Each structure stands twice: as structure tokens, then as C-alpha cells.
CSV table of C-alpha atoms in Angstrom, one decimal:
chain,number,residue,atom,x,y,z
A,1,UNK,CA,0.0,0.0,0.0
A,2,UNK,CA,2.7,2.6,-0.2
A,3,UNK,CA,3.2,3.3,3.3
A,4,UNK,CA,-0.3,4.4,2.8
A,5,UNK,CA,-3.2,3.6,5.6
A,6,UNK,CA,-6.5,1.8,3.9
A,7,UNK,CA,-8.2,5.0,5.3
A,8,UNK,CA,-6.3,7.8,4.1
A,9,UNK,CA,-7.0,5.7,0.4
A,10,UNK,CA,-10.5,5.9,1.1
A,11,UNK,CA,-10.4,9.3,1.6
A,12,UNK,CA,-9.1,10.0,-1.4
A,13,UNK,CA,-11.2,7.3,-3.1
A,14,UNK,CA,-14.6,9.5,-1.4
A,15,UNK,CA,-12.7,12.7,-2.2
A,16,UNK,CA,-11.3,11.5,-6.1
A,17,UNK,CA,-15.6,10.7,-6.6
A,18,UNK,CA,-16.7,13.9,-4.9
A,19,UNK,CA,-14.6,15.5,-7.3
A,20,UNK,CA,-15.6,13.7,-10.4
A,21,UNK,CA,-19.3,14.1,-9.5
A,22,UNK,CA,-18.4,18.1,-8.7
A,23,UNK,CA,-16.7,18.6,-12.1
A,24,UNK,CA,-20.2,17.3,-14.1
A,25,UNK,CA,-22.4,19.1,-11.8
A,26,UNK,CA,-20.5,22.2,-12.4
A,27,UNK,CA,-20.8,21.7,-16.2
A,28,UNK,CA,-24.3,20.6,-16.4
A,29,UNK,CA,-25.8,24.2,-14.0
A,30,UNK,CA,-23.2,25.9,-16.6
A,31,UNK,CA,-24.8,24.5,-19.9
A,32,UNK,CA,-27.3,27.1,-21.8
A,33,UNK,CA,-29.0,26.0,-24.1
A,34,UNK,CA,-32.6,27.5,-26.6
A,35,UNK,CA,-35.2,26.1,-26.8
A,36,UNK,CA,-34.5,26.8,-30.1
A,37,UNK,CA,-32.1,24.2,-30.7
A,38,UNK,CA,-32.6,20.0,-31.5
A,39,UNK,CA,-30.6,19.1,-28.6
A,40,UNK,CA,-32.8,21.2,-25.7
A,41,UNK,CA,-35.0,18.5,-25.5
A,42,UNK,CA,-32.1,16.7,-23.5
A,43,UNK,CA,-32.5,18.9,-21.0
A,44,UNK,CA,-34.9,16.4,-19.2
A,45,UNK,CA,-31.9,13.7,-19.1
A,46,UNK,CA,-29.7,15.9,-17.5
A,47,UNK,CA,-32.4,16.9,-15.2
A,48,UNK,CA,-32.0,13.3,-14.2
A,49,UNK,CA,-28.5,13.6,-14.4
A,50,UNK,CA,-28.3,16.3,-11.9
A,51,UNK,CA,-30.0,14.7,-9.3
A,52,UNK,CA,-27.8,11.4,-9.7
A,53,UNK,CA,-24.8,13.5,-9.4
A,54,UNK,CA,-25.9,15.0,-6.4
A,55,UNK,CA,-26.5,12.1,-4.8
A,56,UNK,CA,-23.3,10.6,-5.7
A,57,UNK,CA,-21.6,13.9,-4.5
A,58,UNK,CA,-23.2,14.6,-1.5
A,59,UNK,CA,-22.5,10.5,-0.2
A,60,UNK,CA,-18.7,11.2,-1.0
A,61,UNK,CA,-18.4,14.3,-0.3
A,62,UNK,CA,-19.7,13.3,3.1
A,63,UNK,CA,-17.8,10.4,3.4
A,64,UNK,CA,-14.6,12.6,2.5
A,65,UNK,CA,-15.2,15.1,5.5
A,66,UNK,CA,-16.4,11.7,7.9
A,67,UNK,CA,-12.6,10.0,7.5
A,68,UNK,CA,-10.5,13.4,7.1
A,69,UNK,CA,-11.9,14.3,10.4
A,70,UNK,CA,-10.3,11.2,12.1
A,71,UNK,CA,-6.9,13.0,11.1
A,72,UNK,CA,-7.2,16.3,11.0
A,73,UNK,CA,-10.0,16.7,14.0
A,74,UNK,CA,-12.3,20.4,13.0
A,75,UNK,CA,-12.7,19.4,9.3
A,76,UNK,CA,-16.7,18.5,10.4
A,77,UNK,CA,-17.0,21.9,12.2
A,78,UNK,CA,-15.9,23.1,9.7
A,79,UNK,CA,-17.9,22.0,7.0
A,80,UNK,CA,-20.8,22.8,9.6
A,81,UNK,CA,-20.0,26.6,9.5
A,82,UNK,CA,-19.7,26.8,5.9
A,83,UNK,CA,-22.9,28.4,4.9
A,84,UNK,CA,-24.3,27.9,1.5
A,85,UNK,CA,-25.9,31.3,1.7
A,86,UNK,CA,-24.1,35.0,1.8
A,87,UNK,CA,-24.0,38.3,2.0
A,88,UNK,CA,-27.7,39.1,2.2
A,89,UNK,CA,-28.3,36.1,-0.5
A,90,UNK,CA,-31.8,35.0,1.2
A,91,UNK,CA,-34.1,34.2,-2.2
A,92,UNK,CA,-33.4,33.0,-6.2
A,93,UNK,CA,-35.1,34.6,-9.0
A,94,UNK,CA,-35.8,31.4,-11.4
A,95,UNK,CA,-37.5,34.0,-13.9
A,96,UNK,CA,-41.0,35.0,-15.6
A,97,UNK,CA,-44.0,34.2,-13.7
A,98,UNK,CA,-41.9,32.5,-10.9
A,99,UNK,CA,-42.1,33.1,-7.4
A,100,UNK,CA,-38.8,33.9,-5.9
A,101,UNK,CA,-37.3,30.4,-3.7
A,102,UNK,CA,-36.8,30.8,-0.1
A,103,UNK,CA,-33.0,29.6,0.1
A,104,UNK,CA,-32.1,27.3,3.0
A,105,UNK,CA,-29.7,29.6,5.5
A,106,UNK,CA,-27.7,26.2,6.5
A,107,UNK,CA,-24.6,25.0,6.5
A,108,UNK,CA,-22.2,22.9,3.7
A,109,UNK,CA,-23.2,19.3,6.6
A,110,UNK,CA,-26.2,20.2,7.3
A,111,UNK,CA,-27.2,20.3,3.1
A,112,UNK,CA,-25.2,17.5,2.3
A,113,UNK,CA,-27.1,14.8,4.8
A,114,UNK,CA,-30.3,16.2,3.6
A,115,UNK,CA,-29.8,15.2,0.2
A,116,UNK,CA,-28.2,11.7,1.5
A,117,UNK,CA,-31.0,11.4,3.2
A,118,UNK,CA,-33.8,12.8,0.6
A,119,UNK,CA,-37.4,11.6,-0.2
A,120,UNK,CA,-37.3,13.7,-2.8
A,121,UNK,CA,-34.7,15.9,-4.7
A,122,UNK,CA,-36.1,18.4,-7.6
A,123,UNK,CA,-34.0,20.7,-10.0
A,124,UNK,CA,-35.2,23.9,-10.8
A,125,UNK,CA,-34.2,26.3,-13.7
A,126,UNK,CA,-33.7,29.5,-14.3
A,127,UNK,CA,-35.9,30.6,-17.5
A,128,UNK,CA,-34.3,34.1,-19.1
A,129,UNK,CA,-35.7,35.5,-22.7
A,130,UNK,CA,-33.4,37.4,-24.5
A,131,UNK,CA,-34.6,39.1,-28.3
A,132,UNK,CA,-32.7,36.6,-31.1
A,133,UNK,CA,-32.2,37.7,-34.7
A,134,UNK,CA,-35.0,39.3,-36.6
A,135,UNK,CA,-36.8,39.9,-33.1
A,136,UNK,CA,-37.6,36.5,-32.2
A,137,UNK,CA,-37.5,35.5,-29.0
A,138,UNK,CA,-35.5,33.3,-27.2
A,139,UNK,CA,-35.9,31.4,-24.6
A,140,UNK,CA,-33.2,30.0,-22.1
A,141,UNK,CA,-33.1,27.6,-19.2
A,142,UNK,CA,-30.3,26.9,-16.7
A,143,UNK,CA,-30.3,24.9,-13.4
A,144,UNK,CA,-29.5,27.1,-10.8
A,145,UNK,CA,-31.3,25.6,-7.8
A,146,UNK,CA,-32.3,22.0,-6.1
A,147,UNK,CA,-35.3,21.2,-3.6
A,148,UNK,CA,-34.2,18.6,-1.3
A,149,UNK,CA,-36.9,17.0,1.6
A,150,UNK,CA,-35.1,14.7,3.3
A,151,UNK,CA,-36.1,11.8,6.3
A,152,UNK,CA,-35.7,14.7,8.5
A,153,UNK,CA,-37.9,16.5,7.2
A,154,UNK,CA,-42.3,17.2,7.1
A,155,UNK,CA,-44.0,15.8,4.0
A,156,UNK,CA,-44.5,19.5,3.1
A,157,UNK,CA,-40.9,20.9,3.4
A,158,UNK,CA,-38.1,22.0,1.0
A,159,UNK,CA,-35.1,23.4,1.2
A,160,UNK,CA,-33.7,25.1,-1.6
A,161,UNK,CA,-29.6,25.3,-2.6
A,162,UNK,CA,-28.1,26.8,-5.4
A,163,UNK,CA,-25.8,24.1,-7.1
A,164,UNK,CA,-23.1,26.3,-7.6
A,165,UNK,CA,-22.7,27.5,-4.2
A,166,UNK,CA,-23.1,23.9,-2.6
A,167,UNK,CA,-19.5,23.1,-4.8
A,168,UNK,CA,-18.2,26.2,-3.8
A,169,UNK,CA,-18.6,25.3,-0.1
A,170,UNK,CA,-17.1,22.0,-0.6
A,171,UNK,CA,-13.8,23.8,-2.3
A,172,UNK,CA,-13.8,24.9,0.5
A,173,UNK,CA,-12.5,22.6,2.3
A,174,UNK,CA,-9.9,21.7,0.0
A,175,UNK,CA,-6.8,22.6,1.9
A,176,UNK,CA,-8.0,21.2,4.8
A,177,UNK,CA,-8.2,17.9,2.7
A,178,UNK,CA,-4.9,18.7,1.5
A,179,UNK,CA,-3.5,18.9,5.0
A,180,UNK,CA,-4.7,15.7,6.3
A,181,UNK,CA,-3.4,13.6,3.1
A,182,UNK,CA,0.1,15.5,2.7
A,183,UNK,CA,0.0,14.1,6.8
A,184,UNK,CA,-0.2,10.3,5.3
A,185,UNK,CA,2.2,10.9,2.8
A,186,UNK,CA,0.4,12.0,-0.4
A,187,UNK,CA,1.8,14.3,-2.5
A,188,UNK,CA,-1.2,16.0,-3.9
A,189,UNK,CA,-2.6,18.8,-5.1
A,190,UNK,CA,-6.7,18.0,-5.4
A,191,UNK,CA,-7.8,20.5,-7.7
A,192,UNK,CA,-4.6,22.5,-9.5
């Protein structure tokens, strides 16, 4: 095993899938597509997609923080200050005729066992028309936000995330990750 304990490789076994599953999330809330074009009706597919990925995410992201706290003790606290809200960022616009989404003022842990833990898990776009050429309009959908209700949760409760900001608070925690691995021996950089 390289000197390497079974545990630090499952760390970087959770962490290596976190990160996988973080890179395709990132690229599927990015993707903008008309619904103009012949390949907008696989937008439902990566609707299913999405929540797959963050399923698989949320487990090993989880999982990552769970073992890198047996090393490097605070990585959990950590992870349980992170907020996934900011600087006055209390609602999301999704667009016309939409009601602004309450978004969930918790932290990076507390998201990420509600969505290992979901009954149910919905992605919700952002719709934006913009005028196209010779005044036609255009219409635009991106996913900018997930619903998860969890076990934990009343059969009439959601709580609302923005994708992007969910990854962000995992990147977080990357040096901590860094730290605890570069402790066993691994000479990595996770993300550069």
C-alpha cells in the first residue's frame, strides 16, 4: 500500500468521486441551451443527471469530510460553519411568472445529509428571454437551484440550494483535505 493507511485511500477514493461528481455538476448548471435548438429536449436527461450527481456527491463528499476528520479533528466543524448562503443572498429569482425560492440559510453538513438522506430531490431552472435575430425570442433555461426533503424533514418541506454554491462550499474545504493527506504521505494537489 505505499506506506499508505487503507483509510487515508478511502479518503481519497470519497474525495477523487466527490470530485468527479463536482466537475459534471458544475458543467451541467453551466450549460445554456434555446429552446431553439434540437438538442434542448435533453435537457430532461440531464435533469436526471443532476440529481444522480448529487446524490453521488453529496454521499462522497460526506464520506470525504467523515474520515478526514479522524486525522485532521475540526474538518466537520468546519464544514458545519460553511454556509451555502451569503451576503444578504436569502431568495433566487428562477425567472417570468416564478415566485422567488426561499433559500435554505444552512450549512455545507447540514445540506449535504439532507440530500443523502432525501425523499425527494427536484431541480429547478432559471428561465431568461433574450430578443434573437430578426426579433424573435428566445428562450433559455439553466439549473440554478435544487429542492431537497429529506427523512428529517415534514412531508411539506423543501429546502432550496443553489448548485453552484453547494461546490463552492465543498472547495472549501480543499486545503483542509490537503493537510490531512500531505499528513499520510500523499503528495497531492486535489484540484490545481
Amino acid at each position: 500500500m505505499n506506506g499508505h493507511s487503507h483509510e487515508h485511500l478511502n479518503l481519497w477514493r470519497h474525495l477523487d468521486a466527490a470530485a468527479d461528481a463536482a466537475a459534471t455538476l458544475a458543467a451541467l448548471v453551466r450549460f445554456r441551451v434555446t429552446d431553439r435548438e434540437p438538442i434542448f429536449v435533453l435537457k430532461i436527461r440531464q435533469q436526471y443527471q443532476l440529481v444522480d450527481l448529487l446524490h453521488t456527491f453529496a454521499y462522497n463528499a460526506r464520506r470525504a469530510i467523515e474520515i478526514a476528520n479522524d486525522y485532521n479533528p475540526g474538518i466537520r466543524q468546519h464544514a458545519d460553519f460553511i454556509k451555502l448562503t451569503g451576503f444578504e443572498e436569502t431568495h433566487v429569482e428562477l425567472g417570468i411568472g416564478e415566485d422567488a425560492r426561499p433559500l435554505a440559510e444552512k450549512s455545507l453538513w447540514w445540506v449535504l445529509n439532507r440530500i443523502v438522506h432525501s425523499r425527494e430531490l427536484q431541480v429547478y431552472k432559471k428561465e431568461e428571454a433574450e430578443v434573437g435575430h430578426r426579433g424573435r425570442i428566445i428562450m433559455y433555461q439553466t439549473p440554478v437551484v435544487f429542492a431537497v426533503r429529506s427523512d428529517f424533514d415534514g412531508s411539506d418541506v423543501q429546502h432550496y440550494a443553489k448548485f453552484e454554491r453547494l461546490l463552492e462550499a465543498f472547495l472549501a474545504l480543499t486545503e483542509k483535505f490537503e493537510e490531512t493527506l500531505a499528513a499520510a504521505g500523499f503528495e497531492v494537489r486535489l484540484y490545481k
